[in-house]
Tab-separated table of C-alpha atoms in Angstrom:
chain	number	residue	atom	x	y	z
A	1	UNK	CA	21.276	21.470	27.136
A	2	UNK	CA	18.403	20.996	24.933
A	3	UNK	CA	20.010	20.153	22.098
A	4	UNK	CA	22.375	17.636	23.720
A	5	UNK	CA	19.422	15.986	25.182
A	6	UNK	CA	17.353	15.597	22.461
A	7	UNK	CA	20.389	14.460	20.516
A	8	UNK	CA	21.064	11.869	23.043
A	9	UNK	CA	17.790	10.756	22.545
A	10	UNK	CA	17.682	10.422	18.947
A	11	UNK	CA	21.338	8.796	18.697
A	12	UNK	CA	19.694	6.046	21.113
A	13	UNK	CA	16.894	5.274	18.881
A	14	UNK	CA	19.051	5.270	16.310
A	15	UNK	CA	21.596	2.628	17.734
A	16	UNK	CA	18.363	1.092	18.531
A	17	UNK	CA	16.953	0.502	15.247
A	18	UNK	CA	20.271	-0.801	13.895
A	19	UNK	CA	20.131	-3.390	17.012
A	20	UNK	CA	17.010	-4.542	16.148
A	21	UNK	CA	16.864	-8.034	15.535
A	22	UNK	CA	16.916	-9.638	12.242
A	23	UNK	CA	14.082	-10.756	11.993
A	24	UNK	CA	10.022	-9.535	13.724
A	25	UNK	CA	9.354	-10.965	16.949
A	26	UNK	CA	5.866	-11.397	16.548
A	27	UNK	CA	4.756	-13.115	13.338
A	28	UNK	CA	1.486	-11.435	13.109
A	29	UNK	CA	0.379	-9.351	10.428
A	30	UNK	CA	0.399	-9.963	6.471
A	31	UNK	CA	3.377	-12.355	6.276
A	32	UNK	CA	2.404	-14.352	3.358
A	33	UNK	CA	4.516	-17.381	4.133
A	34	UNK	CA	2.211	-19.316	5.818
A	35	UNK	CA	0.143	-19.922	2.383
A	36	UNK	CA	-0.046	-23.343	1.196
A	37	UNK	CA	-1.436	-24.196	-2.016
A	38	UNK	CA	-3.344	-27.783	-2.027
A	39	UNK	CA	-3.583	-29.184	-5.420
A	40	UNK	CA	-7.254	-30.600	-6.321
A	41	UNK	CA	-8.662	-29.908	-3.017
A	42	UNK	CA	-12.183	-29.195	-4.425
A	43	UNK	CA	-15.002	-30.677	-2.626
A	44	UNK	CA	-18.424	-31.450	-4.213
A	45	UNK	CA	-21.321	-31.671	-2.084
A	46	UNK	CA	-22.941	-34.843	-1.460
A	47	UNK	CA	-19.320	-36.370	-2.351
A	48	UNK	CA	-16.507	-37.355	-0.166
A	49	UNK	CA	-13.870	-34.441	-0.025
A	50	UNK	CA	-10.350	-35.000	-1.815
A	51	UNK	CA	-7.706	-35.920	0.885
A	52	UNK	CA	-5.099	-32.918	1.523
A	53	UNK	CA	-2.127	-32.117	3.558
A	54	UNK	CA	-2.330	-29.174	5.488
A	55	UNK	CA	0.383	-27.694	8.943
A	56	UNK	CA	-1.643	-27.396	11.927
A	57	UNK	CA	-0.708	-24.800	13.981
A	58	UNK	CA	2.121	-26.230	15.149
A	59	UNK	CA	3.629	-27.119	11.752
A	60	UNK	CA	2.995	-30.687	11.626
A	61	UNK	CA	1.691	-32.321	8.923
A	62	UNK	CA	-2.471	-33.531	9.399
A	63	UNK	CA	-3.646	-35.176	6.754
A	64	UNK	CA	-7.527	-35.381	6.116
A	65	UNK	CA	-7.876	-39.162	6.155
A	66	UNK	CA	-6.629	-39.325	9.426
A	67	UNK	CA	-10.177	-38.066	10.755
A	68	UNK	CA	-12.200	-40.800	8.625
A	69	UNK	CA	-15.317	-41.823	10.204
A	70	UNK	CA	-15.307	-38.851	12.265
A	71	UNK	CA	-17.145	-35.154	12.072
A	72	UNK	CA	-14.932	-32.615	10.663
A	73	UNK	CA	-15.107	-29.036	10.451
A	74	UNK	CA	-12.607	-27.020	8.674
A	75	UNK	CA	-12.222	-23.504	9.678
A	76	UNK	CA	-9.995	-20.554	8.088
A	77	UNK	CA	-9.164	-17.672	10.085
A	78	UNK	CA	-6.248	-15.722	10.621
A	79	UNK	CA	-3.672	-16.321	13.231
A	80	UNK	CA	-2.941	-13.711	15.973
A	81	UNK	CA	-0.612	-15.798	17.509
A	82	UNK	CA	1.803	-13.057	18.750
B	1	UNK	CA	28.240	24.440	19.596
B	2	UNK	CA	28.829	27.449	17.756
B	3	UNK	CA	26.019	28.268	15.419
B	4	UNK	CA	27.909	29.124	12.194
B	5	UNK	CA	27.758	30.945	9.953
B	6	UNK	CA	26.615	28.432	6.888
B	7	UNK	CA	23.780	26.993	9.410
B	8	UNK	CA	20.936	28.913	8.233
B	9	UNK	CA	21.603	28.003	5.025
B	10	UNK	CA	21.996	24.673	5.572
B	11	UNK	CA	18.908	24.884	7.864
B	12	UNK	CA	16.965	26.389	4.697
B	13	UNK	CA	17.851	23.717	2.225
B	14	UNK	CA	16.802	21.105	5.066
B	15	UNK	CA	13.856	22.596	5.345
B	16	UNK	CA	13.337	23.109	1.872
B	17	UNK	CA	13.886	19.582	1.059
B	18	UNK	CA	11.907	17.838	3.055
B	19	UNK	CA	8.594	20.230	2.570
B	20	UNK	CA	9.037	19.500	-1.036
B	21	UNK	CA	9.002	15.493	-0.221
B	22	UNK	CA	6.165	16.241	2.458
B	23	UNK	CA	3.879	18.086	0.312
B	24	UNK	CA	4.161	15.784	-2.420
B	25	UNK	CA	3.630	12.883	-0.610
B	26	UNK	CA	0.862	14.112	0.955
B	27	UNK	CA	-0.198	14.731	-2.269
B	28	UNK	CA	-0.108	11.192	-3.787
B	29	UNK	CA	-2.052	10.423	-0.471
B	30	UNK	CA	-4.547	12.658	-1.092
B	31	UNK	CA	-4.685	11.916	-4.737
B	32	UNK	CA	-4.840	8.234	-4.472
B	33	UNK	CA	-7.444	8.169	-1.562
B	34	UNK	CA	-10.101	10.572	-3.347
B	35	UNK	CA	-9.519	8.300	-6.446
B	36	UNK	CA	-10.071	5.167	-4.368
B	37	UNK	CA	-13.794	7.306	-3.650
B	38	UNK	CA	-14.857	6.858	-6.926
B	39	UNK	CA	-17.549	4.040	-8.250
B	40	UNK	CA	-16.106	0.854	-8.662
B	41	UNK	CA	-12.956	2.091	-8.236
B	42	UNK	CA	-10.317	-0.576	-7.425
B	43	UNK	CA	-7.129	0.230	-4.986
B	44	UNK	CA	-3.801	0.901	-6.758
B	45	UNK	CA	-1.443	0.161	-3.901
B	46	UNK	CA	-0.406	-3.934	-3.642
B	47	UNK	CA	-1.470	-4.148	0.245
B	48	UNK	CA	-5.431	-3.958	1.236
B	49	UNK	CA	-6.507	-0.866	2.711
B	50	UNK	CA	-10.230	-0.585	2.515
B	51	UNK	CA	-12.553	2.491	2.900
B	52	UNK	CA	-11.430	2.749	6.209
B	53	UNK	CA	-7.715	2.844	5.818
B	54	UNK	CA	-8.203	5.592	2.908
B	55	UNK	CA	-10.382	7.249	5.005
B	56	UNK	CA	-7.021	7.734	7.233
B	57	UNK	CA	-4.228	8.565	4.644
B	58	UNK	CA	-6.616	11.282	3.327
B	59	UNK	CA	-6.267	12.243	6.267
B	60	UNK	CA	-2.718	11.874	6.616
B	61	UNK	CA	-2.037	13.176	3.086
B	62	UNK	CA	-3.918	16.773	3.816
B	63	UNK	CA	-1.510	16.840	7.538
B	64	UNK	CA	1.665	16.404	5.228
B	65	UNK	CA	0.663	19.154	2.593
B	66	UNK	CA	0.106	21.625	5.301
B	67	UNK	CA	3.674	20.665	7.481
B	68	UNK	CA	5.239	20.826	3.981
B	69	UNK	CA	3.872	24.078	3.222
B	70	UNK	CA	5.416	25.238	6.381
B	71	UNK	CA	8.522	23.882	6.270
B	72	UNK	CA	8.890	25.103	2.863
B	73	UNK	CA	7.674	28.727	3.981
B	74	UNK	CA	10.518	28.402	6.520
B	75	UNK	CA	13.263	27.838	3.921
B	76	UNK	CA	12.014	30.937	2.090
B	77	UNK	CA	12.299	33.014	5.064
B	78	UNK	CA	15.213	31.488	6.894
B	79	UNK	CA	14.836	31.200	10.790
B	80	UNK	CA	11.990	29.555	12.441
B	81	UNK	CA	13.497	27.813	15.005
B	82	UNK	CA	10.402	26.078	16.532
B	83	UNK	CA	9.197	24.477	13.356
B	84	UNK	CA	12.496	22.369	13.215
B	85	UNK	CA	11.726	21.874	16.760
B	86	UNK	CA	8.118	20.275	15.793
B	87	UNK	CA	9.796	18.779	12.627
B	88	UNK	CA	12.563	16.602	14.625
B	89	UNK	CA	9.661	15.608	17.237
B	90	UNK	CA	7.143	14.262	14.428
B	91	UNK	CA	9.783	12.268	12.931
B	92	UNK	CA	10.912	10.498	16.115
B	93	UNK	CA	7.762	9.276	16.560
B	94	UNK	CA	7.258	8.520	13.429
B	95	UNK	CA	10.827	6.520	13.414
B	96	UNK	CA	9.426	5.266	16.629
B	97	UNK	CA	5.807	3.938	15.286
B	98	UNK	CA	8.025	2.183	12.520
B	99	UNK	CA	10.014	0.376	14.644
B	100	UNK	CA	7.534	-0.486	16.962
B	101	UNK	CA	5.344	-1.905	13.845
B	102	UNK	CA	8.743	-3.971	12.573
B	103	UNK	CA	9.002	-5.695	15.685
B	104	UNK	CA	5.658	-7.004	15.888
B	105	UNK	CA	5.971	-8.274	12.147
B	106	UNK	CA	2.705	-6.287	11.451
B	107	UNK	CA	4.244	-4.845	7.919
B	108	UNK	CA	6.420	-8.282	7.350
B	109	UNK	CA	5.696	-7.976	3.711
B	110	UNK	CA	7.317	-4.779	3.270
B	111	UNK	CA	10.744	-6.071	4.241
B	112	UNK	CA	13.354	-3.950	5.566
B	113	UNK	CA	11.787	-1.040	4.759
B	114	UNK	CA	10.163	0.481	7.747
B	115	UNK	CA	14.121	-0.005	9.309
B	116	UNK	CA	15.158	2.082	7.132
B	117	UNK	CA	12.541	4.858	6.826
B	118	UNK	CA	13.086	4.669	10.860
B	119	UNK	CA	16.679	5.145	10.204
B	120	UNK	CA	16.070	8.214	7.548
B	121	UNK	CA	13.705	9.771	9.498
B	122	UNK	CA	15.836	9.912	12.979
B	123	UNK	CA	19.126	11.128	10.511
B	124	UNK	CA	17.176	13.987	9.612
B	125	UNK	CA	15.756	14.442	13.119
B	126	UNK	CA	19.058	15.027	14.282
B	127	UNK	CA	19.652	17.418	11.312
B	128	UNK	CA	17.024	19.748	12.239
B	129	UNK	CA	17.447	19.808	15.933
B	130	UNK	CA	21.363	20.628	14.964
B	131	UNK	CA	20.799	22.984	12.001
B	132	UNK	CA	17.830	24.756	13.454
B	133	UNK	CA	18.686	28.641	14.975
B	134	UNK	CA	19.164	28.919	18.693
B	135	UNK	CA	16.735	31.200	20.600
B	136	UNK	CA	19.029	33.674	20.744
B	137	UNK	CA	18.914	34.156	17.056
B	138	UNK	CA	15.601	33.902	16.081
B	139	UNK	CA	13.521	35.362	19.385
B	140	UNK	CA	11.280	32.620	19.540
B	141	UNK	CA	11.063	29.235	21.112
Protein backbone atom coordinates (compact mmCIF):
# COMPACT_ATOMS: atom_id res chain seq x y z
CA UNK A 1 0.00 0.00 0.00
CA UNK A 2 2.95 1.99 0.79
CA UNK A 3 4.78 1.41 -1.98
CA UNK A 4 1.93 2.00 -4.45
CA UNK A 5 1.35 5.25 -2.81
CA UNK A 6 4.50 6.64 -2.74
CA UNK A 7 4.93 5.45 -6.31
CA UNK A 8 1.86 7.24 -7.29
CA UNK A 9 3.28 10.12 -5.91
CA UNK A 10 6.52 10.15 -7.51
CA UNK A 11 5.09 9.10 -11.10
CA UNK A 12 2.94 12.45 -10.63
CA UNK A 13 5.83 14.63 -10.08
CA UNK A 14 7.38 13.07 -12.62
CA UNK A 15 4.63 13.63 -15.37
CA UNK A 16 4.77 16.92 -13.75
CA UNK A 17 8.15 17.99 -14.47
CA UNK A 18 7.91 16.81 -18.09
CA UNK A 19 4.60 19.15 -18.27
CA UNK A 20 6.29 21.94 -17.17
CA UNK A 21 6.20 24.68 -19.42
CA UNK A 22 8.85 25.63 -21.76
CA UNK A 23 9.88 28.25 -20.59
CA UNK A 24 10.04 29.99 -16.35
CA UNK A 25 7.06 31.78 -15.43
CA UNK A 26 8.61 34.27 -13.46
CA UNK A 27 11.59 36.04 -15.04
CA UNK A 28 13.33 36.77 -11.88
CA UNK A 29 16.59 35.64 -10.96
CA UNK A 30 20.06 35.79 -12.96
CA UNK A 31 18.66 35.75 -16.53
CA UNK A 32 21.27 37.67 -18.25
CA UNK A 33 19.18 38.76 -21.20
CA UNK A 34 18.10 41.84 -20.09
CA UNK A 35 21.86 43.33 -20.44
CA UNK A 36 22.31 46.00 -22.84
CA UNK A 37 25.57 47.28 -23.71
CA UNK A 38 25.55 51.25 -24.56
CA UNK A 39 28.44 52.21 -26.62
CA UNK A 40 30.31 55.54 -25.32
CA UNK A 41 27.96 56.15 -22.58
CA UNK A 42 30.67 57.70 -20.31
CA UNK A 43 29.76 60.76 -18.53
CA UNK A 44 32.30 63.38 -17.29
CA UNK A 45 31.38 65.54 -14.56
CA UNK A 46 30.76 69.06 -15.09
CA UNK A 47 29.94 67.90 -18.86
CA UNK A 48 26.73 67.07 -20.49
CA UNK A 49 26.23 63.17 -20.50
CA UNK A 50 26.46 61.25 -23.99
CA UNK A 51 22.85 60.52 -25.25
CA UNK A 52 21.93 56.61 -24.98
CA UNK A 53 19.16 54.29 -25.71
CA UNK A 54 18.07 52.29 -23.01
CA UNK A 55 14.24 49.72 -22.58
CA UNK A 56 12.32 51.00 -19.79
CA UNK A 57 10.64 48.57 -18.03
CA UNK A 58 8.26 47.99 -20.36
CA UNK A 59 10.62 47.46 -23.31
CA UNK A 60 10.24 50.61 -25.07
CA UNK A 61 12.84 52.48 -26.26
CA UNK A 62 13.69 56.07 -23.93
CA UNK A 63 16.19 57.87 -25.19
CA UNK A 64 18.14 60.41 -22.91
CA UNK A 65 17.47 63.56 -24.92
CA UNK A 66 14.01 63.17 -24.54
CA UNK A 67 14.35 64.53 -20.80
CA UNK A 68 16.47 67.74 -21.92
CA UNK A 69 15.97 70.62 -19.75
CA UNK A 70 14.69 68.48 -17.13
CA UNK A 71 16.28 66.75 -13.72
CA UNK A 72 17.27 63.28 -14.30
CA UNK A 73 18.25 60.61 -12.12
CA UNK A 74 19.36 57.33 -13.35
CA UNK A 75 19.02 54.45 -11.10
CA UNK A 76 20.24 50.64 -11.51
CA UNK A 77 18.71 48.05 -9.53
CA UNK A 78 17.55 44.75 -10.15
CA UNK A 79 14.12 43.81 -11.21
CA UNK A 80 11.88 41.55 -9.03
CA UNK A 81 9.22 41.82 -11.25
CA UNK A 82 7.76 38.28 -10.76
CA UNK B 1 4.91 -7.28 -6.09
CA UNK B 2 6.98 -10.12 -5.44
CA UNK B 3 10.29 -9.18 -3.98
CA UNK B 4 12.70 -11.29 -6.08
CA UNK B 5 15.16 -12.78 -5.80
CA UNK B 6 17.86 -10.37 -7.78
CA UNK B 7 16.31 -7.27 -5.66
CA UNK B 8 18.81 -7.06 -3.04
CA UNK B 9 21.30 -7.04 -5.35
CA UNK B 10 19.98 -4.66 -7.40
CA UNK B 11 19.07 -2.70 -4.21
CA UNK B 12 22.96 -2.90 -3.27
CA UNK B 13 24.34 -1.59 -6.49
CA UNK B 14 21.62 1.32 -6.18
CA UNK B 15 22.74 2.04 -3.14
CA UNK B 16 26.19 1.69 -3.90
CA UNK B 17 26.02 4.01 -6.72
CA UNK B 18 24.57 6.76 -5.59
CA UNK B 19 26.71 6.95 -2.08
CA UNK B 20 29.67 6.95 -4.30
CA UNK B 21 28.14 10.14 -6.34
CA UNK B 22 26.89 11.56 -2.85
CA UNK B 23 30.05 11.39 -1.05
CA UNK B 24 31.96 12.78 -3.74
CA UNK B 25 29.92 15.50 -4.38
CA UNK B 26 29.76 16.41 -1.10
CA UNK B 27 33.20 16.34 -1.31
CA UNK B 28 33.83 18.90 -4.12
CA UNK B 29 31.38 20.99 -1.89
CA UNK B 30 33.30 20.77 0.91
CA UNK B 31 36.51 21.14 -0.93
CA UNK B 32 35.59 24.11 -2.92
CA UNK B 33 33.88 26.03 0.02
CA UNK B 34 36.96 25.69 2.56
CA UNK B 35 39.10 26.84 -0.47
CA UNK B 36 36.78 29.78 -1.12
CA UNK B 37 37.92 30.52 3.01
CA UNK B 38 41.20 31.27 2.13
CA UNK B 39 42.81 35.03 1.75
CA UNK B 40 42.02 36.56 -1.32
CA UNK B 41 40.73 33.66 -2.57
CA UNK B 42 38.49 34.13 -5.65
CA UNK B 43 35.27 31.70 -6.36
CA UNK B 44 35.81 28.95 -8.97
CA UNK B 45 32.20 28.27 -9.87
CA UNK B 46 30.76 30.81 -12.93
CA UNK B 47 27.57 31.96 -10.74
CA UNK B 48 28.15 34.38 -7.49
CA UNK B 49 27.83 32.78 -4.30
CA UNK B 50 29.42 34.88 -1.65
CA UNK B 51 30.54 33.99 1.95
CA UNK B 52 27.18 33.35 2.69
CA UNK B 53 26.20 30.91 0.03
CA UNK B 54 29.57 28.86 0.82
CA UNK B 55 28.80 29.11 4.17
CA UNK B 56 25.64 26.80 3.07
CA UNK B 57 27.15 24.20 0.59
CA UNK B 58 29.76 23.49 3.32
CA UNK B 59 27.16 22.76 4.86
CA UNK B 60 25.47 20.85 2.34
CA UNK B 61 28.69 19.13 1.21
CA UNK B 62 29.44 17.58 4.96
CA UNK B 63 25.19 16.32 4.87
CA UNK B 64 26.05 14.48 1.48
CA UNK B 65 29.36 12.77 2.74
CA UNK B 66 27.60 11.42 5.71
CA UNK B 67 24.12 10.10 3.57
CA UNK B 68 26.77 8.71 1.16
CA UNK B 69 28.61 6.99 3.74
CA UNK B 70 25.41 5.38 4.67
CA UNK B 71 24.11 4.47 1.68
CA UNK B 72 27.31 3.02 0.76
CA UNK B 73 27.47 1.07 4.23
CA UNK B 74 24.06 -0.27 3.12
CA UNK B 75 25.31 -1.76 -0.17
CA UNK B 76 28.05 -3.52 1.80
CA UNK B 77 25.67 -5.07 4.06
CA UNK B 78 22.63 -5.57 1.89
CA UNK B 79 19.17 -4.80 3.58
CA UNK B 80 18.38 -1.61 5.22
CA UNK B 81 15.14 -1.00 4.19
CA UNK B 82 14.54 2.41 5.90
CA UNK B 83 17.54 4.15 4.47
CA UNK B 84 16.04 3.70 0.88
CA UNK B 85 13.00 4.85 2.56
CA UNK B 86 14.87 8.28 3.69
CA UNK B 87 16.83 8.13 0.34
CA UNK B 88 13.57 8.24 -2.05
CA UNK B 89 12.05 11.04 0.42
CA UNK B 90 15.25 13.43 0.19
CA UNK B 91 15.25 13.20 -3.43
CA UNK B 92 11.58 14.12 -3.97
CA UNK B 93 12.08 17.08 -2.35
CA UNK B 94 14.96 17.73 -3.74
CA UNK B 95 13.27 17.03 -7.40
CA UNK B 96 10.60 19.14 -5.88
CA UNK B 97 12.88 22.33 -4.73
CA UNK B 98 14.23 22.08 -8.44
CA UNK B 99 11.21 22.40 -10.03
CA UNK B 100 9.83 24.81 -7.89
CA UNK B 101 13.18 27.03 -8.51
CA UNK B 102 12.67 26.40 -12.61
CA UNK B 103 9.40 27.82 -12.55
CA UNK B 104 10.18 30.95 -10.95
CA UNK B 105 13.21 31.43 -13.46
CA UNK B 106 15.43 31.89 -10.31
CA UNK B 107 18.37 29.52 -11.94
CA UNK B 108 17.40 30.77 -15.73
CA UNK B 109 21.03 30.70 -16.54
CA UNK B 110 21.49 27.17 -15.92
CA UNK B 111 19.09 26.10 -18.65
CA UNK B 112 17.36 22.92 -18.63
CA UNK B 113 19.26 21.59 -16.14
CA UNK B 114 17.44 21.67 -12.89
CA UNK B 115 14.48 19.69 -15.26
CA UNK B 116 16.50 17.25 -15.61
CA UNK B 117 18.29 16.72 -12.27
CA UNK B 118 14.39 16.84 -11.11
CA UNK B 119 13.77 14.17 -13.56
CA UNK B 120 17.03 11.96 -12.39
CA UNK B 121 16.43 12.40 -9.03
CA UNK B 122 12.52 11.23 -8.99
CA UNK B 123 13.81 8.02 -11.53
CA UNK B 124 15.91 6.96 -8.84
CA UNK B 125 13.34 7.78 -6.16
CA UNK B 126 11.19 5.35 -7.60
CA UNK B 127 14.16 2.89 -7.79
CA UNK B 128 14.74 2.81 -4.21
CA UNK B 129 11.24 2.79 -2.95
CA UNK B 130 10.86 -0.38 -5.55
CA UNK B 131 14.23 -2.09 -4.96
CA UNK B 132 14.36 -1.48 -1.26
CA UNK B 133 13.44 -4.90 1.11
CA UNK B 134 9.95 -5.12 2.47
CA UNK B 135 9.56 -5.21 6.28
CA UNK B 136 9.09 -8.55 6.25
CA UNK B 137 12.58 -9.15 5.11
CA UNK B 138 14.63 -6.95 6.84
CA UNK B 139 12.68 -6.51 10.49
CA UNK B 140 12.80 -2.96 10.45
CA UNK B 141 10.77 -0.08 9.21
Amino acid sequence: MGRMLATVLIAGLLILDVMLPATPLGRRGTDPAPRVEVEGAVGTVGQAMPDFTLPDLDGQPVRLSDFRGKRVILTFERSLDW
Amino acid sequence: MCYGARMPRAYSVLCGVVGTAFVLLGAVFFGISLTALAPGASSPLRFPLGPNGFYFVAFTGTALVAWGGCLLGTARRGGGRSIGTATALGLVLAAFYRMSAWLMGDIAWAGELPRLEAGLFLVLALGFVWLRPPRRATGVA
